[in-house]
PDB file of N, CA and C in Angstrom:
ATOM      1  N   TRP A  29     -20.505  10.287   9.985  1.00  0.00           N
ATOM      2  CA  TRP A  29     -19.261   9.896   9.319  1.00  0.00           C
ATOM      3  C   TRP A  29     -19.531   8.689   8.441  1.00  0.00           C
ATOM      4  N   GLU A  30     -18.993   8.704   7.240  1.00  0.00           N
ATOM      5  CA  GLU A  30     -19.083   7.560   6.329  1.00  0.00           C
ATOM      6  C   GLU A  30     -17.685   7.016   6.095  1.00  0.00           C
ATOM      7  N   TYR A  31     -17.511   5.733   6.361  1.00  0.00           N
ATOM      8  CA  TYR A  31     -16.240   5.090   6.037  1.00  0.00           C
ATOM      9  C   TYR A  31     -16.194   4.862   4.530  1.00  0.00           C
ATOM     10  N   PRO A  32     -15.002   4.725   3.978  1.00  0.00           N
ATOM     11  CA  PRO A  32     -14.887   4.527   2.530  1.00  0.00           C
ATOM     12  C   PRO A  32     -15.641   3.279   2.076  1.00  0.00           C
ATOM     13  N   GLU A  33     -16.181   3.343   0.876  1.00  0.00           N
ATOM     14  CA  GLU A  33     -16.877   2.199   0.316  1.00  0.00           C
ATOM     15  C   GLU A  33     -15.928   1.009   0.274  1.00  0.00           C
ATOM     16  N   GLY A  34     -16.415  -0.143   0.701  1.00  0.00           N
ATOM     17  CA  GLY A  34     -15.606  -1.351   0.714  1.00  0.00           C
ATOM     18  C   GLY A  34     -14.800  -1.536   1.983  1.00  0.00           C
ATOM     19  N   ALA A  35     -14.849  -0.567   2.905  1.00  0.00           N
ATOM     20  CA  ALA A  35     -14.109  -0.684   4.165  1.00  0.00           C
ATOM     21  C   ALA A  35     -14.737  -1.770   5.029  1.00  0.00           C
ATOM     22  N   ARG A  36     -13.927  -2.425   5.835  1.00  0.00           N
ATOM     23  CA  ARG A  36     -14.425  -3.420   6.788  1.00  0.00           C
ATOM     24  C   ARG A  36     -14.816  -2.659   8.047  1.00  0.00           C
ATOM     25  N   VAL A  37     -16.104  -2.546   8.290  1.00  0.00           N
ATOM     26  CA  VAL A  37     -16.615  -1.762   9.407  1.00  0.00           C
ATOM     27  C   VAL A  37     -17.360  -2.697  10.354  1.00  0.00           C
ATOM     28  N   LEU A  38     -16.977  -2.668  11.616  1.00  0.00           N
ATOM     29  CA  LEU A  38     -17.554  -3.542  12.634  1.00  0.00           C
ATOM     30  C   LEU A  38     -18.083  -2.707  13.791  1.00  0.00           C
ATOM     31  N   LYS A  39     -19.047  -3.267  14.488  1.00  0.00           N
ATOM     32  CA  LYS A  39     -19.648  -2.560  15.622  1.00  0.00           C
ATOM     33  C   LYS A  39     -18.978  -3.008  16.921  1.00  0.00           C
ATOM     34  N   VAL A  40     -18.557  -2.028  17.716  1.00  0.00           N
ATOM     35  CA  VAL A  40     -17.977  -2.299  19.028  1.00  0.00           C
ATOM     36  C   VAL A  40     -19.119  -2.722  19.956  1.00  0.00           C
ATOM     37  N   ASP A  41     -18.910  -3.794  20.745  1.00  0.00           N
ATOM     38  CA  ASP A  41     -19.992  -4.280  21.602  1.00  0.00           C
ATOM     39  C   ASP A  41     -20.216  -3.361  22.805  1.00  0.00           C
ATOM     40  N   SER A  42     -21.207  -3.702  23.624  1.00  0.00           N
ATOM     41  CA  SER A  42     -21.600  -2.847  24.750  1.00  0.00           C
ATOM     42  C   SER A  42     -20.520  -2.750  25.830  1.00  0.00           C
ATOM     43  N   GLN A  43     -19.525  -3.640  25.770  1.00  0.00           N
ATOM     44  CA  GLN A  43     -18.420  -3.603  26.725  1.00  0.00           C
ATOM     45  C   GLN A  43     -17.157  -2.977  26.122  1.00  0.00           C
ATOM     46  N   GLY A  44     -17.291  -2.399  24.925  1.00  0.00           N
ATOM     47  CA  GLY A  44     -16.162  -1.737  24.294  1.00  0.00           C
ATOM     48  C   GLY A  44     -15.185  -2.671  23.608  1.00  0.00           C
ATOM     49  N   LYS A  45     -15.657  -3.875  23.214  1.00  0.00           N
ATOM     50  CA  LYS A  45     -14.777  -4.875  22.617  1.00  0.00           C
ATOM     51  C   LYS A  45     -15.230  -5.265  21.219  1.00  0.00           C
ATOM     52  N   LEU A  46     -14.268  -5.747  20.422  1.00  0.00           N
ATOM     53  CA  LEU A  46     -14.537  -6.444  19.168  1.00  0.00           C
ATOM     54  C   LEU A  46     -14.173  -7.905  19.398  1.00  0.00           C
ATOM     55  N   THR A  47     -14.851  -8.803  18.697  1.00  0.00           N
ATOM     56  CA  THR A  47     -14.488 -10.209  18.750  1.00  0.00           C
ATOM     57  C   THR A  47     -13.989 -10.596  17.371  1.00  0.00           C
ATOM     58  N   LEU A  48     -12.727 -11.001  17.300  1.00  0.00           N
ATOM     59  CA  LEU A  48     -12.109 -11.421  16.054  1.00  0.00           C
ATOM     60  C   LEU A  48     -11.572 -12.829  16.248  1.00  0.00           C
ATOM     61  N   ALA A  49     -11.937 -13.727  15.345  1.00  0.00           N
ATOM     62  CA  ALA A  49     -11.501 -15.128  15.409  1.00  0.00           C
ATOM     63  C   ALA A  49     -11.797 -15.729  16.778  1.00  0.00           C
ATOM     64  N   GLY A  50     -12.942 -15.356  17.351  1.00  0.00           N
ATOM     65  CA  GLY A  50     -13.359 -15.902  18.639  1.00  0.00           C
ATOM     66  C   GLY A  50     -12.633 -15.318  19.841  1.00  0.00           C
ATOM     67  N   LYS A  51     -11.799 -14.305  19.635  1.00  0.00           N
ATOM     68  CA  LYS A  51     -11.061 -13.670  20.735  1.00  0.00           C
ATOM     69  C   LYS A  51     -11.525 -12.242  20.906  1.00  0.00           C
ATOM     70  N   ASN A  52     -11.683 -11.839  22.173  1.00  0.00           N
ATOM     71  CA  ASN A  52     -12.095 -10.473  22.470  1.00  0.00           C
ATOM     72  C   ASN A  52     -10.898  -9.542  22.427  1.00  0.00           C
ATOM     73  N   TRP A  53     -11.108  -8.371  21.877  1.00  0.00           N
ATOM     74  CA  TRP A  53     -10.069  -7.350  21.787  1.00  0.00           C
ATOM     75  C   TRP A  53     -10.669  -6.057  22.321  1.00  0.00           C
ATOM     76  N   LYS A  54     -10.169  -5.603  23.468  1.00  0.00           N
ATOM     77  CA  LYS A  54     -10.664  -4.380  24.090  1.00  0.00           C
ATOM     78  C   LYS A  54     -10.294  -3.186  23.216  1.00  0.00           C
ATOM     79  N   ILE A  55     -11.298  -2.415  22.838  1.00  0.00           N
ATOM     80  CA  ILE A  55     -11.088  -1.226  22.023  1.00  0.00           C
ATOM     81  C   ILE A  55     -11.214   0.013  22.908  1.00  0.00           C
ATOM     82  N   SER A  56     -12.420   0.283  23.409  1.00  0.00           N
ATOM     83  CA  SER A  56     -12.645   1.433  24.279  1.00  0.00           C
ATOM     84  C   SER A  56     -14.090   1.432  24.757  1.00  0.00           C
ATOM     85  N   ASN A  57     -14.299   1.618  26.043  1.00  0.00           N
ATOM     86  CA  ASN A  57     -15.671   1.737  26.559  1.00  0.00           C
ATOM     87  C   ASN A  57     -16.382   2.924  25.936  1.00  0.00           C
ATOM     88  N   ALA A  58     -15.629   3.965  25.636  1.00  0.00           N
ATOM     89  CA  ALA A  58     -16.223   5.174  25.049  1.00  0.00           C
ATOM     90  C   ALA A  58     -16.802   4.903  23.665  1.00  0.00           C
ATOM     91  N   LEU A  59     -16.339   3.841  22.994  1.00  0.00           N
ATOM     92  CA  LEU A  59     -16.828   3.518  21.649  1.00  0.00           C
ATOM     93  C   LEU A  59     -17.872   2.400  21.643  1.00  0.00           C
ATOM     94  N   ALA A  60     -18.363   2.010  22.805  1.00  0.00           N
ATOM     95  CA  ALA A  60     -19.395   0.964  22.876  1.00  0.00           C
ATOM     96  C   ALA A  60     -20.578   1.347  21.994  1.00  0.00           C
ATOM     97  N   GLY A  61     -20.965   0.427  21.103  1.00  0.00           N
ATOM     98  CA  GLY A  61     -22.096   0.663  20.205  1.00  0.00           C
ATOM     99  C   GLY A  61     -21.746   1.423  18.937  1.00  0.00           C
ATOM    100  N   GLU A  62     -20.508   1.864  18.812  1.00  0.00           N
ATOM    101  CA  GLU A  62     -20.091   2.630  17.639  1.00  0.00           C
ATOM    102  C   GLU A  62     -19.505   1.712  16.564  1.00  0.00           C
ATOM    103  N   TRP A  63     -19.530   2.195  15.327  1.00  0.00           N
ATOM    104  CA  TRP A  63     -18.940   1.491  14.198  1.00  0.00           C
ATOM    105  C   TRP A  63     -17.499   1.959  14.032  1.00  0.00           C
ATOM    106  N   VAL A  64     -16.586   0.998  13.851  1.00  0.00           N
ATOM    107  CA  VAL A  64     -15.175   1.307  13.639  1.00  0.00           C
ATOM    108  C   VAL A  64     -14.688   0.589  12.388  1.00  0.00           C
ATOM    109  N   GLN A  65     -13.633   1.113  11.800  1.00  0.00           N
ATOM    110  CA  GLN A  65     -13.036   0.479  10.622  1.00  0.00           C
ATOM    111  C   GLN A  65     -11.844  -0.350  11.075  1.00  0.00           C
ATOM    112  N   VAL A  66     -11.786  -1.612  10.602  1.00  0.00           N
ATOM    113  CA  VAL A  66     -10.663  -2.492  10.900  1.00  0.00           C
ATOM    114  C   VAL A  66      -9.879  -2.692   9.612  1.00  0.00           C
ATOM    115  N   MET A  67      -8.586  -2.386   9.678  1.00  0.00           N
ATOM    116  CA  MET A  67      -7.723  -2.521   8.504  1.00  0.00           C
ATOM    117  C   MET A  67      -6.564  -3.445   8.843  1.00  0.00           C
ATOM    118  N   GLN A  68      -6.186  -4.282   7.871  1.00  0.00           N
ATOM    119  CA  GLN A  68      -5.006  -5.112   8.039  1.00  0.00           C
ATOM    120  C   GLN A  68      -3.896  -4.546   7.169  1.00  0.00           C
ATOM    121  N   LEU A  69      -2.771  -4.255   7.795  1.00  0.00           N
ATOM    122  CA  LEU A  69      -1.587  -3.776   7.091  1.00  0.00           C
ATOM    123  C   LEU A  69      -0.454  -4.733   7.427  1.00  0.00           C
ATOM    124  N   LYS A  70      -0.106  -5.565   6.462  1.00  0.00           N
ATOM    125  CA  LYS A  70       0.893  -6.607   6.657  1.00  0.00           C
ATOM    126  C   LYS A  70       0.497  -7.456   7.853  1.00  0.00           C
ATOM    127  N   GLN A  71       1.305  -7.520   8.888  1.00  0.00           N
ATOM    128  CA  GLN A  71       1.013  -8.365  10.049  1.00  0.00           C
ATOM    129  C   GLN A  71       0.362  -7.596  11.198  1.00  0.00           C
ATOM    130  N   ARG A  72      -0.264  -6.474  10.911  1.00  0.00           N
ATOM    131  CA  ARG A  72      -0.885  -5.672  11.962  1.00  0.00           C
ATOM    132  C   ARG A  72      -2.352  -5.390  11.636  1.00  0.00           C
ATOM    133  N   LEU A  73      -3.158  -5.325  12.694  1.00  0.00           N
ATOM    134  CA  LEU A  73      -4.538  -4.875  12.569  1.00  0.00           C
ATOM    135  C   LEU A  73      -4.623  -3.489  13.173  1.00  0.00           C
ATOM    136  N   GLN A  74      -5.322  -2.602  12.486  1.00  0.00           N
ATOM    137  CA  GLN A  74      -5.535  -1.255  12.990  1.00  0.00           C
ATOM    138  C   GLN A  74      -7.030  -0.991  13.066  1.00  0.00           C
ATOM    139  N   VAL A  75      -7.448  -0.332  14.136  1.00  0.00           N
ATOM    140  CA  VAL A  75      -8.846   0.040  14.329  1.00  0.00           C
ATOM    141  C   VAL A  75      -8.935   1.553  14.324  1.00  0.00           C
ATOM    142  N   TYR A  76      -9.809   2.075  13.443  1.00  0.00           N
ATOM    143  CA  TYR A  76     -10.005   3.520  13.309  1.00  0.00           C
ATOM    144  C   TYR A  76     -11.429   3.881  13.703  1.00  0.00           C
ATOM    145  N   TYR A  77     -11.567   4.992  14.408  1.00  0.00           N
ATOM    146  CA  TYR A  77     -12.865   5.612  14.617  1.00  0.00           C
ATOM    147  C   TYR A  77     -12.826   6.890  13.797  1.00  0.00           C
ATOM    148  N   CYS A  78     -13.640   6.953  12.776  1.00  0.00           N
ATOM    149  CA  CYS A  78     -13.552   8.007  11.767  1.00  0.00           C
ATOM    150  C   CYS A  78     -12.143   7.951  11.181  1.00  0.00           C
ATOM    151  N   THR A  79     -11.356   8.989  11.314  1.00  0.00           N
ATOM    152  CA  THR A  79      -9.992   8.959  10.754  1.00  0.00           C
ATOM    153  C   THR A  79      -8.928   8.779  11.830  1.00  0.00           C
ATOM    154  N   THR A  80      -9.339   8.545  13.078  1.00  0.00           N
ATOM    155  CA  THR A  80      -8.399   8.445  14.188  1.00  0.00           C
ATOM    156  C   THR A  80      -8.048   6.996  14.486  1.00  0.00           C
ATOM    157  N   LEU A  81      -6.751   6.690  14.489  1.00  0.00           N
ATOM    158  CA  LEU A  81      -6.289   5.361  14.865  1.00  0.00           C
ATOM    159  C   LEU A  81      -6.503   5.184  16.359  1.00  0.00           C
ATOM    160  N   ILE A  82      -7.273   4.146  16.724  1.00  0.00           N
ATOM    161  CA  ILE A  82      -7.618   3.898  18.125  1.00  0.00           C
ATOM    162  C   ILE A  82      -6.758   2.796  18.728  1.00  0.00           C
ATOM    163  N   ARG A  83      -6.599   1.691  18.014  1.00  0.00           N
ATOM    164  CA  ARG A  83      -5.831   0.538  18.494  1.00  0.00           C
ATOM    165  C   ARG A  83      -5.063  -0.085  17.347  1.00  0.00           C
ATOM    166  N   GLU A  84      -3.956  -0.734  17.703  1.00  0.00           N
ATOM    167  CA  GLU A  84      -3.170  -1.484  16.730  1.00  0.00           C
ATOM    168  C   GLU A  84      -2.661  -2.737  17.425  1.00  0.00           C
ATOM    169  N   LYS A  85      -2.664  -3.853  16.705  1.00  0.00           N
ATOM    170  CA  LYS A  85      -2.261  -5.124  17.302  1.00  0.00           C
ATOM    171  C   LYS A  85      -1.586  -5.970  16.237  1.00  0.00           C
ATOM    172  N   VAL A  86      -0.615  -6.788  16.667  1.00  0.00           N
ATOM    173  CA  VAL A  86       0.019  -7.737  15.753  1.00  0.00           C
ATOM    174  C   VAL A  86      -1.026  -8.756  15.335  1.00  0.00           C
ATOM    175  N   CYS A  87      -1.065  -9.041  14.062  1.00  0.00           N
ATOM    176  CA  CYS A  87      -2.140  -9.825  13.460  1.00  0.00           C
ATOM    177  C   CYS A  87      -2.196 -11.312  13.786  1.00  0.00           C
ATOM    178  N   PRO A  88      -1.102 -12.047  13.943  1.00  0.00           N
ATOM    179  CA  PRO A  88      -1.220 -13.506  14.038  1.00  0.00           C
ATOM    180  C   PRO A  88      -2.245 -14.018  15.036  1.00  0.00           C
ATOM    181  N   GLU A  89      -2.529 -13.244  16.082  1.00  0.00           N
ATOM    182  CA  GLU A  89      -3.554 -13.643  17.032  1.00  0.00           C
ATOM    183  C   GLU A  89      -4.920 -13.834  16.367  1.00  0.00           C
ATOM    184  N   PHE A  90      -5.183 -13.077  15.322  1.00  0.00           N
ATOM    185  CA  PHE A  90      -6.488 -13.070  14.684  1.00  0.00           C
ATOM    186  C   PHE A  90      -6.457 -13.603  13.257  1.00  0.00           C
ATOM    187  N   CYS A  91      -5.325 -14.135  12.822  1.00  0.00           N
ATOM    188  CA  CYS A  91      -5.185 -14.510  11.413  1.00  0.00           C
ATOM    189  C   CYS A  91      -4.994 -16.006  11.211  1.00  0.00           C
ATOM    190  N   VAL A  92      -5.448 -16.457  10.070  1.00  0.00           N
ATOM    191  CA  VAL A  92      -5.167 -17.789   9.576  1.00  0.00           C
ATOM    192  C   VAL A  92      -4.641 -17.583   8.168  1.00  0.00           C
ATOM    193  N   ASN A  93      -3.448 -18.074   7.888  1.00  0.00           N
ATOM    194  CA  ASN A  93      -2.820 -17.869   6.584  1.00  0.00           C
ATOM    195  C   ASN A  93      -2.775 -16.391   6.202  1.00  0.00           C
ATOM    196  N   ASP A  94      -2.397 -15.540   7.172  1.00  0.00           N
ATOM    197  CA  ASP A  94      -2.274 -14.090   6.964  1.00  0.00           C
ATOM    198  C   ASP A  94      -3.574 -13.404   6.574  1.00  0.00           C
ATOM    199  N   ARG A  95      -4.714 -14.025   6.832  1.00  0.00           N
ATOM    200  CA  ARG A  95      -6.000 -13.383   6.555  1.00  0.00           C
ATOM    201  C   ARG A  95      -6.766 -13.265   7.861  1.00  0.00           C
ATOM    202  N   VAL A  96      -7.337 -12.116   8.082  1.00  0.00           N
ATOM    203  CA  VAL A  96      -8.067 -11.856   9.319  1.00  0.00           C
ATOM    204  C   VAL A  96      -9.389 -12.605   9.297  1.00  0.00           C
ATOM    205  N   LEU A  97      -9.732 -13.212  10.425  1.00  0.00           N
ATOM    206  CA  LEU A  97     -11.032 -13.859  10.572  1.00  0.00           C
ATOM    207  C   LEU A  97     -11.979 -12.901  11.282  1.00  0.00           C
ATOM    208  N   PHE A  98     -13.123 -12.653  10.685  1.00  0.00           N
ATOM    209  CA  PHE A  98     -14.153 -11.812  11.287  1.00  0.00           C
ATOM    210  C   PHE A  98     -15.343 -12.709  11.586  1.00  0.00           C
ATOM    211  N   LEU A  99     -15.340 -13.317  12.768  1.00  0.00           N
ATOM    212  CA  LEU A  99     -16.394 -14.258  13.117  1.00  0.00           C
ATOM    213  C   LEU A  99     -17.361 -13.645  14.107  1.00  0.00           C
ATOM    214  N   GLY A 100     -18.636 -13.815  13.849  1.00  0.00           N
ATOM    215  CA  GLY A 100     -19.657 -13.401  14.793  1.00  0.00           C
ATOM    216  C   GLY A 100     -19.764 -11.899  14.994  1.00  0.00           C
ATOM    217  N   MET A 101     -19.389 -11.106  14.008  1.00  0.00           N
ATOM    218  CA  MET A 101     -19.443  -9.665  14.158  1.00  0.00           C
ATOM    219  C   MET A 101     -20.605  -9.080  13.375  1.00  0.00           C
ATOM    220  N   GLY A 102     -21.144  -8.002  13.888  1.00  0.00           N
ATOM    221  CA  GLY A 102     -22.153  -7.262  13.147  1.00  0.00           C
ATOM    222  C   GLY A 102     -21.479  -6.437  12.064  1.00  0.00           C
ATOM    223  N   CYS A 103     -22.265  -6.005  11.113  1.00  0.00           N
ATOM    224  CA  CYS A 103     -21.701  -5.157  10.056  1.00  0.00           C
ATOM    225  C   CYS A 103     -22.824  -4.344   9.448  1.00  0.00           C
ATOM    226  N   ARG A 104     -22.443  -3.434   8.606  1.00  0.00           N
ATOM    227  CA  ARG A 104     -23.427  -2.669   7.842  1.00  0.00           C
ATOM    228  C   ARG A 104     -23.543  -3.347   6.494  1.00  0.00           C
ATOM    229  N   GLY A 105     -24.619  -4.065   6.252  1.00  0.00           N
ATOM    230  CA  GLY A 105     -24.760  -4.804   5.002  1.00  0.00           C
ATOM    231  C   GLY A 105     -25.494  -3.989   3.959  1.00  0.00           C
ATOM    232  N   ARG A 106     -24.809  -3.021   3.357  1.00  0.00           N
ATOM    233  CA  ARG A 106     -25.484  -2.210   2.350  1.00  0.00           C
ATOM    234  C   ARG A 106     -24.642  -2.177   1.079  1.00  0.00           C
ATOM    235  N   GLY A 107     -25.311  -2.218  -0.050  1.00  0.00           N
ATOM    236  CA  GLY A 107     -24.623  -2.105  -1.329  1.00  0.00           C
ATOM    237  C   GLY A 107     -23.504  -3.111  -1.491  1.00  0.00           C
ATOM    238  N   ARG A 108     -22.335  -2.623  -1.863  1.00  0.00           N
ATOM    239  CA  ARG A 108     -21.176  -3.491  -2.038  1.00  0.00           C
ATOM    240  C   ARG A 108     -20.430  -3.674  -0.724  1.00  0.00           C
ATOM    241  N   PHE A 109     -21.125  -3.627   0.356  1.00  0.00           N
ATOM    242  CA  PHE A 109     -20.522  -3.692   1.671  1.00  0.00           C
ATOM    243  C   PHE A 109     -21.121  -4.874   2.424  1.00  0.00           C
ATOM    244  N   PRO A 110     -20.824  -6.108   1.986  1.00  0.00           N
ATOM    245  CA  PRO A 110     -21.489  -7.283   2.550  1.00  0.00           C
ATOM    246  C   PRO A 110     -21.027  -7.587   3.964  1.00  0.00           C
ATOM    247  N   CYS A 111     -21.880  -8.287   4.701  1.00  0.00           N
ATOM    248  CA  CYS A 111     -21.473  -8.775   6.007  1.00  0.00           C
ATOM    249  C   CYS A 111     -20.338  -9.771   5.826  1.00  0.00           C
ATOM    250  N   PRO A 112     -19.388  -9.786   6.759  1.00  0.00           N
ATOM    251  CA  PRO A 112     -18.273 -10.714   6.627  1.00  0.00           C
ATOM    252  C   PRO A 112     -18.728 -12.149   6.772  1.00  0.00           C
ATOM    253  N   GLY A 113     -18.085 -13.029   6.048  1.00  0.00           N
ATOM    254  CA  GLY A 113     -18.313 -14.458   6.174  1.00  0.00           C
ATOM    255  C   GLY A 113     -17.351 -15.020   7.193  1.00  0.00           C
ATOM    256  N   PRO A 114     -17.120 -16.340   7.157  1.00  0.00           N
ATOM    257  CA  PRO A 114     -16.216 -16.952   8.125  1.00  0.00           C
ATOM    258  C   PRO A 114     -14.799 -16.398   8.048  1.00  0.00           C
ATOM    259  N   SER A 115     -14.359 -15.965   6.870  1.00  0.00           N
ATOM    260  CA  SER A 115     -13.030 -15.363   6.789  1.00  0.00           C
ATOM    261  C   SER A 115     -13.052 -14.276   5.729  1.00  0.00           C
ATOM    262  N   LEU A 116     -12.141 -13.351   5.859  1.00  0.00           N
ATOM    263  CA  LEU A 116     -12.044 -12.224   4.944  1.00  0.00           C
ATOM    264  C   LEU A 116     -11.257 -12.633   3.728  1.00  0.00           C
TER     265      LEU A 116
END
């Protein structure tokens, strides 16, 4: 599966979690080691595995000035798909 070019794609850790803004967010043990797409829609974060919505959460927990922080996460750094910096 290829996520759309420019998508924010993060790797789920071995315990089935993502870490956003220094906070752990349980996604799914079944997705441990898999790449998922994280999308921000207004005040919500959505996590997709391929085209399936897996989790959704209210954003303020992970946001500063309405922007999601992606700290300490792995990514696929290819082409126009850079690794995230301190903030998105």
